[in-house]
Amino acid sequence: MKKIRTRFLAVCLTLLLGVCAPMQLQTADNGQLTVTSITKIDAKKKSKTVYITRTGECYHKRKCGNGTYYKSTLKHAKSLGLRKCKKCYK
């Protein structure tokens, strides 16, 4: 009976901590398990997705015309010297 109660308390505590402070388990290269806070992972800045072509001069909101488009971040597209598409960004 004591063992069941201990397990029950452990499960309740785990669920409570999981709700209050979400964690993510990750396995390192050496096989050790590490715990990372999900809030730390979510704190990374989410970048806006744009579409670019290999030879184009613009970045696009979506596929604009014919051609092969590749997903990119807005920051990366601007670093390549691309400007926004006049059709997509009216």
Phi, psi and omega in degrees: 000319180295322180295320179294318180296320179296316178295319179299315178296321179296318179295316179298317179296318178298315178296319179297315178293326179295326178282318184285318183224085182302135181235159176232131178270135178228146177260126179281171180299329181275005177091355180280147181269131178239152180249128180238137178289131179294327179297329177292320179292316181290342182288344177298139183295129176275128182262153181281137179271133174229172180241137180229162173245166181292325187248000185283170179252356187234161166249154190233156175287323180210180179298128188233097182088192180277161178128173178258122183251146179236139176291142178209170173266155179299320180298316180294318180298318179292326179292337176278357179085017180279149176253167180284147181291135181290330179285315184288325186249054178288000000 
